[in-house]
């Protein structure tokens, strides 16, 4: 996907398929698709760290962040401060990888 044309990188259908193969493909898409909830949701299901490419508003989306930490607990690092203090999110991140607790809010 790194060698795809900008036209292909901006095509939502192609990006969704690429994200199913490797969530990191979201890194190479146009900025508009990095802010698209459907695209990011597909990416984080396959590679939780794809959350790091999400817009601030999507990093604050509980459903999206929950999917990300289910796949990779350390994705908690890229969640909004509010969600790093959310018990459900933190428990799920810790369930996937106990060391993810290092990214939880100190409020917990």
PDB file of C-alpha atoms in Angstrom:
ATOM      1  CA  UNK A   1       0.000   0.000   0.000  1.00  0.00           C
ATOM      2  CA  UNK A   2       2.975   2.295   0.500  1.00  0.00           C
ATOM      3  CA  UNK A   3       3.534   2.409  -3.255  1.00  0.00           C
ATOM      4  CA  UNK A   4      -0.106   3.011  -4.185  1.00  0.00           C
ATOM      5  CA  UNK A   5      -1.053   6.233  -5.935  1.00  0.00           C
ATOM      6  CA  UNK A   6      -2.712   9.011  -3.971  1.00  0.00           C
ATOM      7  CA  UNK A   7      -5.905   8.259  -5.873  1.00  0.00           C
ATOM      8  CA  UNK A   8      -5.934   4.702  -4.534  1.00  0.00           C
ATOM      9  CA  UNK A   9      -5.011   5.860  -1.033  1.00  0.00           C
ATOM     10  CA  UNK A  10      -8.061   8.134  -1.068  1.00  0.00           C
ATOM     11  CA  UNK A  11     -10.456   5.386  -2.200  1.00  0.00           C
ATOM     12  CA  UNK A  12     -12.424   4.303   0.854  1.00  0.00           C
ATOM     13  CA  UNK A  13     -13.254   0.834  -0.476  1.00  0.00           C
ATOM     14  CA  UNK A  14      -9.606   0.088  -1.242  1.00  0.00           C
ATOM     15  CA  UNK A  15      -8.439   1.467   2.097  1.00  0.00           C
ATOM     16  CA  UNK A  16     -10.988  -0.684   3.952  1.00  0.00           C
ATOM     17  CA  UNK A  17      -9.689  -3.788   2.202  1.00  0.00           C
ATOM     18  CA  UNK A  18      -6.085  -2.816   2.904  1.00  0.00           C
ATOM     19  CA  UNK A  19      -6.934  -2.208   6.569  1.00  0.00           C
ATOM     20  CA  UNK A  20      -8.396  -5.710   6.807  1.00  0.00           C
ATOM     21  CA  UNK A  21      -5.016  -7.077   5.725  1.00  0.00           C
ATOM     22  CA  UNK A  22      -2.941  -4.760   7.883  1.00  0.00           C
ATOM     23  CA  UNK A  23      -4.358  -2.023  10.097  1.00  0.00           C
ATOM     24  CA  UNK A  24      -1.162  -0.038   9.689  1.00  0.00           C
ATOM     25  CA  UNK A  25      -2.272   0.712   6.123  1.00  0.00           C
ATOM     26  CA  UNK A  26      -4.308   3.551   7.596  1.00  0.00           C
ATOM     27  CA  UNK A  27      -1.023   5.424   8.056  1.00  0.00           C
ATOM     28  CA  UNK A  28      -0.673   5.728   4.276  1.00  0.00           C
ATOM     29  CA  UNK A  29      -4.197   6.952   3.515  1.00  0.00           C
ATOM     30  CA  UNK A  30      -5.329  10.489   2.956  1.00  0.00           C
ATOM     31  CA  UNK A  31      -6.087  12.500   6.084  1.00  0.00           C
ATOM     32  CA  UNK A  32      -9.828  12.411   5.420  1.00  0.00           C
ATOM     33  CA  UNK A  33      -9.944   8.638   5.759  1.00  0.00           C
ATOM     34  CA  UNK A  34      -7.863   8.767   8.925  1.00  0.00           C
ATOM     35  CA  UNK A  35     -10.779  10.718  10.374  1.00  0.00           C
ATOM     36  CA  UNK A  36     -13.419   8.314   9.057  1.00  0.00           C
ATOM     37  CA  UNK A  37     -14.908   6.215  11.863  1.00  0.00           C
ATOM     38  CA  UNK A  38     -15.755   3.215   9.682  1.00  0.00           C
ATOM     39  CA  UNK A  39     -12.258   3.066   8.209  1.00  0.00           C
ATOM     40  CA  UNK A  40     -10.532   3.415  11.574  1.00  0.00           C
ATOM     41  CA  UNK A  41     -12.817   0.843  13.176  1.00  0.00           C
ATOM     42  CA  UNK A  42     -11.827  -1.714  10.562  1.00  0.00           C
ATOM     43  CA  UNK A  43      -8.154  -0.863  10.993  1.00  0.00           C
ATOM     44  CA  UNK A  44      -8.131  -1.177  14.793  1.00  0.00           C
ATOM     45  CA  UNK A  45      -9.921  -4.521  14.663  1.00  0.00           C
ATOM     46  CA  UNK A  46      -6.871  -5.911  12.869  1.00  0.00           C
ATOM     47  CA  UNK A  47      -4.172  -3.769  14.409  1.00  0.00           C
ATOM     48  CA  UNK A  48      -5.039  -1.888  17.603  1.00  0.00           C
ATOM     49  CA  UNK A  49      -2.071   0.431  17.245  1.00  0.00           C
ATOM     50  CA  UNK A  50      -3.800   1.978  14.227  1.00  0.00           C
ATOM     51  CA  UNK A  51      -5.559   4.110  16.846  1.00  0.00           C
ATOM     52  CA  UNK A  52      -2.471   6.307  16.897  1.00  0.00           C
ATOM     53  CA  UNK A  53      -3.437   7.607  13.441  1.00  0.00           C
ATOM     54  CA  UNK A  54      -6.953   8.555  14.522  1.00  0.00           C
ATOM     55  CA  UNK A  55      -8.104  12.131  14.902  1.00  0.00           C
ATOM     56  CA  UNK A  56      -8.515  13.461  18.452  1.00  0.00           C
ATOM     57  CA  UNK A  57     -12.289  13.102  18.240  1.00  0.00           C
ATOM     58  CA  UNK A  58     -11.996   9.437  17.256  1.00  0.00           C
ATOM     59  CA  UNK A  59      -9.495   8.815  20.053  1.00  0.00           C
ATOM     60  CA  UNK A  60     -12.330   9.947  22.294  1.00  0.00           C
ATOM     61  CA  UNK A  61     -14.860   7.514  20.761  1.00  0.00           C
ATOM     62  CA  UNK A  62     -15.476   4.783  23.319  1.00  0.00           C
ATOM     63  CA  UNK A  63     -16.557   2.107  20.830  1.00  0.00           C
ATOM     64  CA  UNK A  64     -13.532   2.641  18.626  1.00  0.00           C
ATOM     65  CA  UNK A  65     -11.080   2.699  21.527  1.00  0.00           C
ATOM     66  CA  UNK A  66     -12.664  -0.405  23.046  1.00  0.00           C
ATOM     67  CA  UNK A  67     -12.116  -2.322  19.808  1.00  0.00           C
ATOM     68  CA  UNK A  68      -8.529  -1.090  19.646  1.00  0.00           C
ATOM     69  CA  UNK A  69      -7.622  -2.192  23.178  1.00  0.00           C
ATOM     70  CA  UNK A  70      -9.319  -5.560  22.673  1.00  0.00           C
ATOM     71  CA  UNK A  71      -6.902  -6.169  19.824  1.00  0.00           C
ATOM     72  CA  UNK A  72      -3.844  -4.592  21.435  1.00  0.00           C
ATOM     73  CA  UNK A  73      -3.921  -3.438  25.052  1.00  0.00           C
ATOM     74  CA  UNK A  74      -1.189  -0.876  24.541  1.00  0.00           C
ATOM     75  CA  UNK A  75      -3.496   1.026  22.176  1.00  0.00           C
ATOM     76  CA  UNK A  76      -4.685   2.587  25.431  1.00  0.00           C
ATOM     77  CA  UNK A  77      -1.683   4.872  25.044  1.00  0.00           C
ATOM     78  CA  UNK A  78      -3.426   6.637  22.143  1.00  0.00           C
ATOM     79  CA  UNK A  79      -6.858   6.984  23.753  1.00  0.00           C
ATOM     80  CA  UNK A  80      -8.090  10.341  24.980  1.00  0.00           C
ATOM     81  CA  UNK A  81      -7.408  11.260  28.591  1.00  0.00           C
ATOM     82  CA  UNK A  82     -11.105  10.756  29.336  1.00  0.00           C
ATOM     83  CA  UNK A  83     -11.055   7.192  28.041  1.00  0.00           C
ATOM     84  CA  UNK A  84      -7.770   6.372  29.771  1.00  0.00           C
ATOM     85  CA  UNK A  85      -9.781   7.002  32.945  1.00  0.00           C
ATOM     86  CA  UNK A  86     -12.713   4.820  31.811  1.00  0.00           C
ATOM     87  CA  UNK A  87     -12.828   1.647  33.891  1.00  0.00           C
ATOM     88  CA  UNK A  88     -14.304  -0.542  31.135  1.00  0.00           C
ATOM     89  CA  UNK A  89     -11.649   0.536  28.621  1.00  0.00           C
ATOM     90  CA  UNK A  90      -8.792   0.079  31.081  1.00  0.00           C
ATOM     91  CA  UNK A  91     -10.007  -3.348  32.235  1.00  0.00           C
ATOM     92  CA  UNK A  92     -10.257  -4.536  28.637  1.00  0.00           C
ATOM     93  CA  UNK A  93      -6.775  -3.186  27.842  1.00  0.00           C
ATOM     94  CA  UNK A  94      -5.339  -4.929  30.901  1.00  0.00           C
ATOM     95  CA  UNK A  95      -7.128  -8.148  29.995  1.00  0.00           C
ATOM     96  CA  UNK A  96      -5.401  -8.110  26.622  1.00  0.00           C
ATOM     97  CA  UNK A  97      -2.021  -7.031  28.002  1.00  0.00           C
ATOM     98  CA  UNK A  98      -1.457  -6.386  31.695  1.00  0.00           C
ATOM     99  CA  UNK A  99       1.367  -3.960  31.071  1.00  0.00           C
ATOM    100  CA  UNK A 100      -1.111  -1.628  29.352  1.00  0.00           C
ATOM    101  CA  UNK A 101      -1.971  -0.354  32.818  1.00  0.00           C
ATOM    102  CA  UNK A 102       1.002   1.975  32.496  1.00  0.00           C
ATOM    103  CA  UNK A 103      -1.164   4.079  30.153  1.00  0.00           C
ATOM    104  CA  UNK A 104      -4.211   4.243  32.414  1.00  0.00           C
ATOM    105  CA  UNK A 105      -5.116   7.511  34.066  1.00  0.00           C
ATOM    106  CA  UNK A 106      -3.837   8.007  37.577  1.00  0.00           C
ATOM    107  CA  UNK A 107      -7.452   8.854  38.480  1.00  0.00           C
ATOM    108  CA  UNK A 108      -8.139   5.130  38.582  1.00  0.00           C
TER     109      UNK A 108
END
